[in-house]
CSV table of C-alpha atoms in Angstrom, one decimal:
chain,number,residue,atom,x,y,z
A,1,MET,CA,-44.8,49.5,57.3
A,2,GLU,CA,-43.9,51.0,54.0
A,3,ARG,CA,-40.4,50.4,52.8
A,4,ARG,CA,-38.2,53.5,52.9
A,5,LEU,CA,-35.8,54.6,50.2
A,6,HIS,CA,-32.2,54.5,51.3
A,7,PHE,CA,-29.7,56.5,49.2
A,8,TYR,CA,-25.9,56.0,49.0
A,9,VAL,CA,-22.8,57.2,47.2
A,10,SER,CA,-19.9,55.0,46.4
A,11,ARG,CA,-16.2,56.0,46.7
A,12,LYS,CA,-15.6,53.9,43.5
A,13,ASN,CA,-17.6,56.5,41.5
A,14,ALA,CA,-15.4,59.1,39.9
A,15,LEU,CA,-18.2,61.7,40.2
A,16,THR,CA,-18.1,61.3,44.0
A,17,TRP,CA,-14.5,62.4,44.1
A,18,LEU,CA,-15.1,65.2,41.6
A,19,MET,CA,-18.0,66.4,43.7
A,20,ALA,CA,-15.7,66.3,46.8
A,21,LEU,CA,-13.1,68.3,44.9
A,22,CYS,CA,-15.6,71.0,44.1
A,23,LEU,CA,-16.7,71.2,47.8
A,24,VAL,CA,-13.2,71.4,49.0
A,25,GLY,CA,-12.5,74.1,46.4
A,26,SER,CA,-15.5,76.0,47.8
A,27,ALA,CA,-14.1,75.8,51.3
A,28,VAL,CA,-10.7,77.0,50.1
A,29,THR,CA,-12.1,80.0,48.2
A,30,ARG,CA,-14.1,81.1,51.3
A,31,ILE,CA,-10.8,81.5,53.0
A,32,ALA,CA,-8.9,83.0,50.0
A,33,ILE,CA,-11.4,85.8,49.2
A,34,PRO,CA,-11.4,87.3,52.7
A,35,CYS,CA,-7.6,87.1,52.8
A,36,VAL,CA,-7.4,89.1,49.6
A,37,LYS,CA,-9.8,91.7,50.9
A,38,GLY,CA,-8.1,91.8,54.3
A,39,VAL,CA,-11.5,91.7,56.1
A,40,TRP,CA,-11.3,89.6,59.3
A,41,ASP,CA,-14.1,91.0,61.5
A,42,SER,CA,-14.8,88.4,64.3
A,43,ILE,CA,-18.5,88.1,63.5
A,44,GLU,CA,-17.8,87.7,59.8
A,45,VAL,CA,-15.2,85.1,60.4
A,46,TRP,CA,-17.6,82.9,62.4
A,47,SER,CA,-20.7,83.5,60.3
A,48,GLN,CA,-19.2,83.7,56.8
A,49,ILE,CA,-16.1,81.6,57.0
A,50,VAL,CA,-16.1,79.1,59.9
A,51,LEU,CA,-19.8,78.0,59.6
A,52,PRO,CA,-19.9,77.3,55.8
A,53,ILE,CA,-16.5,75.8,55.7
A,54,GLY,CA,-17.3,73.5,58.6
A,55,ALA,CA,-20.5,72.5,57.0
A,56,THR,CA,-18.9,71.9,53.6
A,57,LEU,CA,-16.1,69.8,55.0
A,58,LEU,CA,-18.5,67.8,57.2
A,59,PHE,CA,-20.6,67.2,54.0
A,60,VAL,CA,-17.6,65.9,52.2
A,61,SER,CA,-16.5,63.7,55.2
A,62,ILE,CA,-19.9,62.0,55.5
A,63,LEU,CA,-20.0,61.2,51.8
A,64,LEU,CA,-16.5,59.9,51.5
A,65,LEU,CA,-16.2,58.1,54.8
A,66,ALA,CA,-19.8,56.9,55.4
A,67,GLY,CA,-21.7,57.6,52.2
A,68,GLN,CA,-22.4,53.9,51.6
A,69,GLU,CA,-24.6,53.6,54.7
A,70,TYR,CA,-25.1,57.0,56.3
A,71,PHE,CA,-26.0,59.3,53.4
A,72,TYR,CA,-29.0,60.6,55.4
A,73,LYS,CA,-26.6,62.2,57.8
A,74,THR,CA,-25.8,64.9,55.2
A,75,THR,CA,-28.9,66.5,56.6
A,76,ILE,CA,-26.7,67.9,59.4
A,77,PRO,CA,-24.3,69.9,57.1
A,78,MET,CA,-27.3,70.9,54.9
A,79,LEU,CA,-29.0,72.4,58.0
A,80,LEU,CA,-25.8,74.4,58.8
A,81,MET,CA,-25.7,75.7,55.2
A,82,ALA,CA,-29.4,76.6,55.4
A,83,VAL,CA,-28.6,78.7,58.6
A,84,PHE,CA,-25.6,80.3,56.8
A,85,TYR,CA,-27.7,81.2,53.7
A,86,GLY,CA,-30.5,82.4,55.9
A,87,PHE,CA,-28.4,85.1,57.4
A,88,GLN,CA,-26.4,85.7,54.2
A,89,PRO,CA,-28.8,86.0,51.3
A,90,LEU,CA,-27.5,85.5,47.8
A,91,PHE,CA,-30.1,87.8,46.2
A,92,CYS,CA,-30.1,91.6,46.2
A,93,LEU,CA,-33.3,91.8,48.3
A,94,GLY,CA,-32.7,95.4,49.5
A,95,ASN,CA,-34.7,96.2,52.6
A,96,GLY,CA,-37.8,94.4,51.6
A,97,LEU,CA,-38.8,92.5,54.7
A,98,LEU,CA,-41.4,90.5,52.9
A,99,LEU,CA,-38.9,89.3,50.3
A,100,LYS,CA,-36.4,88.4,53.0
A,101,LEU,CA,-39.1,86.5,54.9
A,102,LEU,CA,-40.1,84.6,51.8
A,103,TYR,CA,-36.5,83.8,51.1
A,104,ARG,CA,-36.0,82.3,54.5
A,105,VAL,CA,-39.3,80.3,54.2
A,106,ILE,CA,-38.0,78.8,51.0
A,107,LEU,CA,-34.8,77.8,52.7
A,108,VAL,CA,-36.7,76.1,55.5
A,109,PHE,CA,-38.9,74.3,53.0
A,110,TYR,CA,-35.8,73.3,51.0
A,111,PHE,CA,-34.2,71.8,54.1
A,112,LEU,CA,-37.3,70.0,55.4
A,113,LEU,CA,-37.9,68.5,51.9
A,114,TYR,CA,-34.2,67.4,51.8
A,115,MET,CA,-34.5,65.8,55.3
A,116,LEU,CA,-37.7,64.0,54.5
A,117,ILE,CA,-36.3,62.6,51.2
A,118,THR,CA,-32.9,61.5,52.5
A,119,SER,CA,-34.5,59.8,55.6
A,120,GLY,CA,-36.8,57.9,53.3
A,121,ARG,CA,-40.0,59.3,54.6
A,122,PHE,CA,-40.9,60.9,51.3
A,123,HIS,CA,-40.4,58.9,48.2
A,124,GLY,CA,-39.2,60.5,44.9
A,125,ILE,CA,-35.6,60.4,43.8
A,126,TRP,CA,-36.4,62.8,41.0
A,127,ILE,CA,-37.3,65.4,43.7
A,128,LEU,CA,-33.9,64.8,45.3
A,129,TYR,CA,-32.2,65.4,41.9
A,130,LEU,CA,-34.2,68.6,41.5
A,131,LEU,CA,-33.2,69.8,45.0
A,132,LEU,CA,-29.5,69.2,44.3
A,133,ALA,CA,-29.6,70.7,40.8
A,134,SER,CA,-31.7,73.8,41.5
A,135,PRO,CA,-29.1,75.9,43.5
A,136,LEU,CA,-26.7,75.7,40.6
A,137,ALA,CA,-29.4,76.9,38.2
A,138,ILE,CA,-30.1,79.8,40.5
A,139,GLY,CA,-26.4,80.7,40.8
A,140,ILE,CA,-26.0,80.7,37.1
A,141,THR,CA,-29.1,82.9,36.7
A,142,ILE,CA,-27.7,85.5,39.2
A,143,CYS,CA,-24.5,85.5,37.2
A,144,TYR,CA,-26.5,86.0,33.9
A,145,TRP,CA,-28.4,88.9,35.5
A,146,SER,CA,-25.1,90.6,36.4
A,147,GLY,CA,-23.8,90.1,32.8
A,148,PHE,CA,-21.2,87.7,34.2
A,149,ASP,CA,-19.5,90.6,35.9
A,150,THR,CA,-16.0,89.6,37.2
A,151,ALA,CA,-16.6,91.0,40.7
A,152,VAL,CA,-19.9,89.2,41.0
A,153,MET,CA,-18.4,85.9,39.8
A,154,LEU,CA,-15.6,86.2,42.3
A,155,TYR,CA,-18.0,87.0,45.1
A,156,LEU,CA,-20.1,84.0,44.1
A,157,ALA,CA,-17.2,81.6,43.5
A,158,PRO,CA,-17.6,79.6,46.8
A,159,GLU,CA,-21.3,79.3,46.2
A,160,LEU,CA,-20.9,78.3,42.6
A,161,LEU,CA,-18.4,75.6,43.5
A,162,PHE,CA,-20.6,74.3,46.3
A,163,PHE,CA,-23.7,74.3,44.0
A,164,LEU,CA,-21.6,72.5,41.3
A,165,GLY,CA,-20.7,69.9,43.8
A,166,LEU,CA,-24.4,69.3,44.6
A,167,PHE,CA,-25.2,69.1,40.9
A,168,LEU,CA,-22.5,66.4,40.4
A,169,LEU,CA,-23.9,64.6,43.4
A,170,CYS,CA,-27.2,64.1,41.4
A,171,PHE,CA,-25.3,61.7,39.2
A,172,ALA,CA,-23.4,59.9,42.0
A,173,VAL,CA,-26.3,59.1,44.3
A,174,ARG,CA,-27.9,55.7,44.1
A,175,VAL,CA,-30.8,53.8,45.8
A,176,HIS,CA,-30.2,50.7,47.9
A,177,PRO,CA,-32.2,47.6,47.1
A,178,HIS,CA,-35.5,47.5,48.9
A,179,ASN,CA,-34.9,44.0,50.5
A,180,GLU,CA,-31.9,45.3,52.4
A,181,TRP,CA,-31.9,47.1,55.7
A,182,HIS,CA,-29.8,50.2,56.1
A,183,PRO,CA,-29.5,52.6,59.1
A,184,ASN,CA,-31.6,55.7,59.5
A,185,TRP,CA,-32.4,58.3,62.1
A,186,GLY,CA,-33.2,56.7,65.4
A,187,ASP,CA,-31.1,53.6,64.7
A,188,ARG,CA,-28.0,52.8,66.7
A,189,SER,CA,-24.6,51.5,65.7
A,190,ASP,CA,-25.5,48.2,67.4
A,191,GLY,CA,-29.1,47.8,66.4
A,192,ARG,CA,-32.1,49.1,64.4
A,193,ARG,CA,-35.1,50.6,66.1
A,194,ILE,CA,-38.3,48.6,66.0
A,195,ARG,CA,-40.9,51.2,64.8
A,196,THR,CA,-44.1,49.0,64.4
A,197,LEU,CA,-44.5,47.8,68.0
A,198,PRO,CA,-48.0,47.9,69.6
A,199,PRO,CA,-48.6,51.0,71.8
A,200,MET,CA,-48.4,49.0,75.0
A,201,ASP,CA,-44.9,47.7,74.1
A,202,GLN,CA,-43.7,51.2,73.3
A,203,VAL,CA,-45.0,52.6,76.6
A,204,SER,CA,-43.8,49.8,78.9
A,205,PRO,CA,-40.0,50.9,78.8
A,206,TYR,CA,-41.1,54.2,80.3
A,207,ILE,CA,-43.0,52.6,83.1
A,208,MET,CA,-40.5,49.8,83.8
A,209,VAL,CA,-37.3,51.9,83.5
A,210,THR,CA,-34.6,49.5,84.6
A,211,ARG,CA,-33.8,46.0,83.5
A,212,ASN,CA,-33.8,44.5,87.0
A,213,THR,CA,-37.3,45.9,87.7
A,214,ALA,CA,-38.5,44.4,84.4
A,215,SER,CA,-36.8,41.0,84.6
A,216,ASN,CA,-38.4,37.6,84.6
A,217,HIS,CA,-36.7,34.5,86.1
A,218,PHE,CA,-37.2,31.1,84.4
A,219,PRO,CA,-35.7,27.8,85.5
A,220,VAL,CA,-35.0,24.9,83.0
A,221,SER,CA,-33.9,21.3,83.8
A,222,LEU,CA,-32.5,19.4,80.9
A,223,GLU,CA,-32.1,15.7,80.6
A,224,ILE,CA,-28.7,15.4,78.9
A,225,SER,CA,-28.1,11.7,78.2
A,226,HIS,CA,-28.5,12.3,74.4
A,227,ILE,CA,-26.5,15.6,74.7
A,228,ASP,CA,-23.6,13.6,76.3
A,229,ARG,CA,-23.6,11.1,73.5
A,230,TYR,CA,-23.6,14.0,71.0
A,231,ILE,CA,-20.6,15.7,72.8
A,232,ARG,CA,-18.6,12.4,72.7
A,233,LYS,CA,-19.4,12.1,69.0
A,234,LYS,CA,-18.1,15.6,68.3
A,235,ARG,CA,-14.9,15.0,70.3
A,236,LYS,CA,-14.3,11.9,68.2
A,237,GLU,CA,-14.6,14.0,65.1
A,238,GLY,CA,-11.7,16.2,66.3
A,239,LEU,CA,-13.4,18.9,68.3
A,240,THR,CA,-11.4,18.0,71.4
A,241,SER,CA,-12.7,20.8,73.7
A,242,PHE,CA,-16.3,20.5,72.6
A,243,GLY,CA,-18.6,20.6,75.6
A,244,LEU,CA,-22.0,21.5,77.1
A,245,THR,CA,-21.5,25.3,76.6
A,246,HIS,CA,-21.1,24.8,72.8
A,247,VAL,CA,-24.3,22.7,72.6
A,248,LEU,CA,-26.4,25.1,74.7
A,249,LEU,CA,-25.1,28.1,72.8
A,250,ALA,CA,-25.6,26.5,69.4
A,251,ALA,CA,-29.2,25.6,70.3
A,252,TYR,CA,-29.8,29.1,71.6
A,253,VAL,CA,-28.5,30.6,68.3
A,254,ARG,CA,-30.6,28.2,66.3
A,255,ALA,CA,-33.7,29.1,68.3
A,256,LEU,CA,-33.2,32.7,67.3
A,257,CYS,CA,-33.6,31.7,63.7
A,258,LYS,CA,-37.3,31.0,64.4
A,259,TYR,CA,-37.8,33.6,67.1
A,260,PRO,CA,-35.6,36.6,66.2
A,261,ALA,CA,-37.3,39.0,68.6
A,262,VAL,CA,-35.4,37.5,71.5
A,263,ASN,CA,-32.4,39.2,70.0
A,264,ARG,CA,-33.8,42.6,70.7
A,265,PHE,CA,-32.7,45.1,73.4
A,266,ILE,CA,-33.9,48.2,75.2
A,267,SER,CA,-31.9,51.4,75.1
A,268,GLY,CA,-33.1,54.9,75.8
A,269,GLN,CA,-36.6,53.6,76.4
A,270,LYS,CA,-36.7,52.4,72.8
A,271,VAL,CA,-36.8,48.8,71.5
A,272,TYR,CA,-34.0,47.8,69.0
A,273,SER,CA,-33.2,44.6,67.1
A,274,ARG,CA,-29.7,43.3,66.5
A,275,GLY,CA,-30.9,41.5,63.4
A,276,GLU,CA,-28.5,38.6,62.6
A,277,ASP,CA,-25.7,39.9,64.8
A,278,ILE,CA,-25.8,37.7,68.0
A,279,GLN,CA,-23.3,39.0,70.5
A,280,PHE,CA,-22.4,36.3,73.0
A,281,CYS,CA,-20.5,37.4,76.2
A,282,MET,CA,-18.9,35.1,78.8
A,283,VAL,CA,-16.4,35.5,81.7
A,284,VAL,CA,-13.4,33.2,81.3
A,285,LYS,CA,-10.3,32.6,83.5
A,286,LYS,CA,-6.8,32.3,82.1
A,287,GLU,CA,-6.2,29.5,84.6
A,288,MET,CA,-8.5,27.4,86.8
A,289,ALA,CA,-7.3,28.9,90.1
A,290,SER,CA,-9.0,31.0,92.7
A,291,ASP,CA,-6.5,33.8,92.4
A,292,ALA,CA,-6.5,33.7,88.6
A,293,PRO,CA,-7.9,37.0,87.0
A,294,ASP,CA,-11.2,37.0,85.2
A,295,THR,CA,-11.7,38.6,81.8
A,296,VAL,CA,-14.6,38.9,79.4
A,297,MET,CA,-14.8,37.7,75.9
A,298,LYS,CA,-17.3,38.7,73.3
A,299,VAL,CA,-18.0,36.6,70.2
A,300,HIS,CA,-20.2,37.6,67.2
A,301,LEU,CA,-22.4,34.7,66.1
A,302,SER,CA,-24.8,34.3,63.3
A,303,PRO,CA,-28.2,32.4,63.0
A,304,ARG,CA,-26.5,30.5,60.2
A,305,ASP,CA,-23.8,29.1,62.4
A,306,THR,CA,-23.7,25.3,63.0
A,307,ALA,CA,-22.4,23.7,66.2
A,308,ASP,CA,-19.0,23.4,64.5
A,309,ASP,CA,-19.0,27.2,63.7
A,310,VAL,CA,-19.9,28.0,67.3
A,311,TYR,CA,-17.1,25.8,68.6
A,312,ARG,CA,-14.6,27.3,66.2
A,313,LYS,CA,-15.5,30.9,67.1
A,314,LEU,CA,-15.4,30.3,70.8
A,315,HIS,CA,-12.3,28.2,70.7
A,316,GLU,CA,-10.5,30.9,68.8
A,317,ALA,CA,-11.6,33.6,71.3
A,318,VAL,CA,-10.6,31.5,74.3
A,319,GLU,CA,-7.2,30.7,72.8
A,320,GLU,CA,-6.5,34.3,72.0
A,321,ILE,CA,-7.2,35.3,75.6
A,322,LYS,CA,-5.1,32.5,77.0
A,323,SER,CA,-2.2,33.2,74.7
A,324,THR,CA,-2.2,36.9,75.4
A,325,PRO,CA,0.3,37.8,78.2
A,326,LEU,CA,-1.3,41.2,78.8
A,327,ASN,CA,-4.9,41.9,79.8
A,328,SER,CA,-7.7,42.0,77.3
A,329,SER,CA,-8.9,45.3,75.7
A,330,PHE,CA,-11.8,45.5,78.2
A,331,ASP,CA,-9.4,45.0,81.1
A,332,ASN,CA,-7.2,47.8,79.8
A,333,LEU,CA,-10.2,50.1,79.3
A,334,ALA,CA,-11.4,49.3,82.9
A,335,HIS,CA,-7.9,50.0,84.2
A,336,CYS,CA,-8.0,53.5,82.6
A,337,PHE,CA,-11.2,54.3,84.5
A,338,THR,CA,-9.6,53.1,87.8
A,339,LEU,CA,-6.9,55.8,87.4
A,340,LEU,CA,-9.6,58.5,87.8
A,341,PRO,CA,-10.5,59.9,91.3
A,342,GLY,CA,-13.9,58.6,92.6
A,343,VAL,CA,-15.8,61.8,91.8
A,344,LEU,CA,-14.5,61.9,88.3
A,345,LEU,CA,-15.1,58.2,87.8
A,346,LYS,CA,-18.7,58.7,88.8
A,347,PHE,CA,-19.0,61.6,86.4
A,348,ALA,CA,-17.4,59.6,83.6
A,349,VAL,CA,-19.9,56.8,84.1
A,350,TRP,CA,-22.7,59.3,84.1
A,351,VAL,CA,-21.5,60.7,80.8
A,352,LEU,CA,-21.3,57.2,79.4
A,353,ARG,CA,-24.8,56.4,80.6
A,354,THR,CA,-26.1,59.6,79.0
A,355,MET,CA,-24.3,58.9,75.7
A,356,ASP,CA,-25.6,55.3,75.7
A,357,TYR,CA,-29.2,56.6,76.3
A,358,PHE,CA,-29.0,58.6,73.1
A,359,GLY,CA,-26.9,56.0,71.2
A,360,LEU,CA,-23.8,58.1,71.0
A,361,ILE,CA,-21.2,55.7,72.4
A,362,PRO,CA,-18.8,54.8,69.7
A,363,LYS,CA,-19.1,51.3,68.3
A,364,ALA,CA,-15.5,50.6,69.3
A,365,LEU,CA,-16.5,51.1,73.0
A,366,THR,CA,-19.7,49.0,72.8
A,367,GLU,CA,-17.6,46.3,71.2
A,368,LEU,CA,-15.4,46.1,74.3
A,369,SER,CA,-18.2,46.4,76.7
A,370,PRO,CA,-19.6,43.1,78.3
A,371,PHE,CA,-22.7,45.1,79.2
A,372,HIS,CA,-23.7,45.4,75.5
A,373,GLY,CA,-24.7,42.2,73.9
A,374,SER,CA,-27.4,39.6,73.1
A,375,VAL,CA,-26.8,37.0,75.8
A,376,PHE,CA,-24.4,36.4,78.7
A,377,PHE,CA,-23.5,32.8,79.7
A,378,THR,CA,-22.0,31.8,83.0
A,379,SER,CA,-21.0,28.3,83.7
A,380,MET,CA,-21.4,27.3,87.4
A,381,GLY,CA,-20.8,23.7,86.4
A,382,SER,CA,-17.1,24.4,85.9
A,383,LEU,CA,-17.0,25.5,89.5
A,384,GLY,CA,-19.0,22.5,90.7
A,385,ILE,CA,-22.0,24.4,92.0
A,386,PRO,CA,-25.6,24.8,91.0
A,387,PRO,CA,-26.7,27.8,88.8
A,388,VAL,CA,-27.8,31.1,90.2
A,389,TYR,CA,-30.3,33.7,89.0
A,390,HIS,CA,-27.8,36.3,87.8
A,391,HIS,CA,-29.1,39.9,87.7
A,392,LEU,CA,-29.1,41.9,84.5
A,393,TYR,CA,-27.0,45.0,84.1
A,394,ASP,CA,-28.8,48.3,84.2
A,395,PHE,CA,-25.9,49.8,82.3
A,396,GLY,CA,-25.7,48.8,78.7
A,397,ASN,CA,-28.4,46.8,76.9
A,398,LEU,CA,-27.8,43.1,77.6
A,399,PRO,CA,-31.4,41.5,77.8
A,400,VAL,CA,-30.7,37.8,78.7
A,401,PHE,CA,-28.4,36.2,81.3
A,402,VAL,CA,-28.1,32.4,81.3
A,403,SER,CA,-26.5,30.4,84.1
A,404,PHE,CA,-26.1,26.7,84.1
A,405,GLY,CA,-24.7,24.4,86.8
A,406,CYS,CA,-22.9,21.1,87.2
A,407,LYS,CA,-24.4,17.9,86.0
A,408,ARG,CA,-26.5,15.9,88.4
A,409,LYS,CA,-28.0,12.5,88.5
A,410,ALA,CA,-31.6,11.7,89.5
A,411,VAL,CA,-33.3,8.3,90.1
A,412,GLU,CA,-36.9,8.4,88.7
A,413,LEU,CA,-39.8,6.0,89.1
A,414,GLN,CA,-41.3,4.8,85.9
A,415,GLU,CA,-44.9,3.9,85.2
A,416,ASP,CA,-44.1,0.2,85.4
A,417,GLY,CA,-42.6,0.6,88.8
A,418,SER,CA,-39.0,0.4,87.7
A,419,LEU,CA,-36.3,2.9,88.6
A,420,VAL,CA,-34.2,4.7,86.0
A,421,GLN,CA,-31.2,6.8,86.6
A,422,ARG,CA,-31.0,10.0,84.5
A,423,LYS,CA,-28.6,12.8,84.1
A,424,TYR,CA,-29.7,16.5,84.3
A,425,VAL,CA,-28.3,19.9,84.1
A,426,ASP,CA,-30.1,22.9,85.5
A,427,MET,CA,-30.3,26.3,83.8
A,428,LYS,CA,-31.5,29.7,85.1
A,429,PHE,CA,-32.6,32.4,82.7
A,430,VAL,CA,-33.1,36.0,83.7
A,431,MET,CA,-34.8,38.0,80.9
A,432,ASP,CA,-35.9,41.5,80.1
A,433,GLU,CA,-39.6,41.1,79.7
A,434,ARG,CA,-40.0,44.4,77.8
A,435,ILE,CA,-38.5,43.1,74.6
A,436,VAL,CA,-41.2,40.4,74.0
A,437,ASP,CA,-44.2,39.2,75.8
A,438,GLY,CA,-44.5,36.0,77.9
A,439,TYR,CA,-46.1,34.0,75.2
A,440,TYR,CA,-43.2,34.7,72.8
A,441,TYR,CA,-40.7,33.7,75.5
A,442,ALA,CA,-42.6,30.5,76.2
A,443,THR,CA,-42.6,29.4,72.5
A,444,PHE,CA,-39.0,30.3,72.3
A,445,PHE,CA,-38.1,28.0,75.2
A,446,LYS,CA,-40.2,25.2,73.9
A,447,HIS,CA,-38.3,25.3,70.6
A,448,PHE,CA,-35.0,25.6,72.5
A,449,ARG,CA,-35.8,22.4,74.4
A,450,ARG,CA,-36.8,20.5,71.3
A,451,LEU,CA,-33.5,21.4,69.6
A,452,LEU,CA,-31.6,20.1,72.6
A,453,GLN,CA,-33.5,16.8,72.5
A,454,HIS,CA,-32.1,16.4,68.9
A,455,PRO,CA,-28.8,18.2,69.0
A,456,GLU,CA,-27.7,16.5,65.7
A,457,VAL,CA,-29.8,19.1,63.8
A,458,LEU,CA,-27.3,21.7,64.9
A,459,ASP,CA,-24.7,20.1,62.5
A,460,ASN,CA,-26.5,21.5,59.5
A,461,PRO,CA,-27.3,25.2,58.7
A,462,PRO,CA,-30.9,26.3,59.2
A,463,GLU,CA,-33.3,25.9,56.3
A,464,GLU,CA,-35.0,29.3,57.0
A,465,ILE,CA,-34.1,32.4,59.0
A,466,ALA,CA,-37.1,34.5,60.2
A,467,LYS,CA,-36.8,38.3,60.1
A,468,ASP,CA,-37.9,40.6,63.0
A,469,ILE,CA,-40.6,43.1,62.4
A,470,ASP,CA,-39.8,46.6,61.1
């Protein structure tokens, strides 16, 4: 797929702040001029004051707060301004219906061209410069035709300031490097949309709607004699709490270096990739007691993490939970929902599901949610029982659930007739089959097992990290 252009503005650029000053000045004058005239008709207030002021301030807010990554969202205030100018022409068109129609067609064309350019679908930064600079030229031309009449200049002051801000934006806007990914329309705060999937993979989420109806179950038995030796070695090196969970998770993270598509997820019947953000979730107890409360921790890992990095990040997260006298942020959020009556709670969950479908849940909430992540581990071994096939959650976007049990010994017959005792641990994987096909999963698990046969490779960073498709 052809690379898209991604534009941005930096708050470090003085022109960005000068542009913002002009736009804020435009908003202020839209209030000041009607105040001087004393005209406050309700329709005029909403159409000539509230609409353009809201659009202008939204434009400034996007550029100053998120212009580094979300410049394309300026399309929204530009649409509002196009609507405003569509019903409030700047030209003296009289009663000519054809001229008014032509004027509105030009506005629609201007907006569509701006949307295509800022979304990267249409290449040509010089056209963007032309779009941003042309309104100021038109405004100055109108003033020239009027002989720079004071009344006309005062009437056009909000527009001239707005157009001047757009003109200054020409010199502040930049293009991101082509080898970097940046969000665009259709992407989510926790992942980018995969747009080059085969047709079958794009249709399957609409046929298999829920995760549990699209889940595959896969058992794995690992011989862990060499893993036990590796764990003892790491503990001697000072990682006193290093255990099986760290080895399995480090191997899983390293396998994603070669097979990054397993780090995808389904949301809103679309396939997304988390890229190099591996969100690991796990239930932990503050104390090993049956009446001790459970809480959930979420740790952000990277394909570049070694076994030591995985241990450090998990250890810090667990220690933070254990040392916190109060509940975790997720527990506090869940407690707030329990305060609602049953009907309102059901409605609130429906609202969250709908927002999640369209990718509208704030990142702060998905960060707390254990239902949004890359993989969920549960250790049955710490409870002394075998692993279970744990269901996936239909809420959220978690695509993989891993359960592993306690260690067991098995006596096996060798080809020479001798008996050998070996140590195993059983794992159960439940996976969303819609993110990748069975062949991809099979090759991923083969690589995962090879890594666990030689866990010492997890001490070094990966030599290469594969990228998921566009």
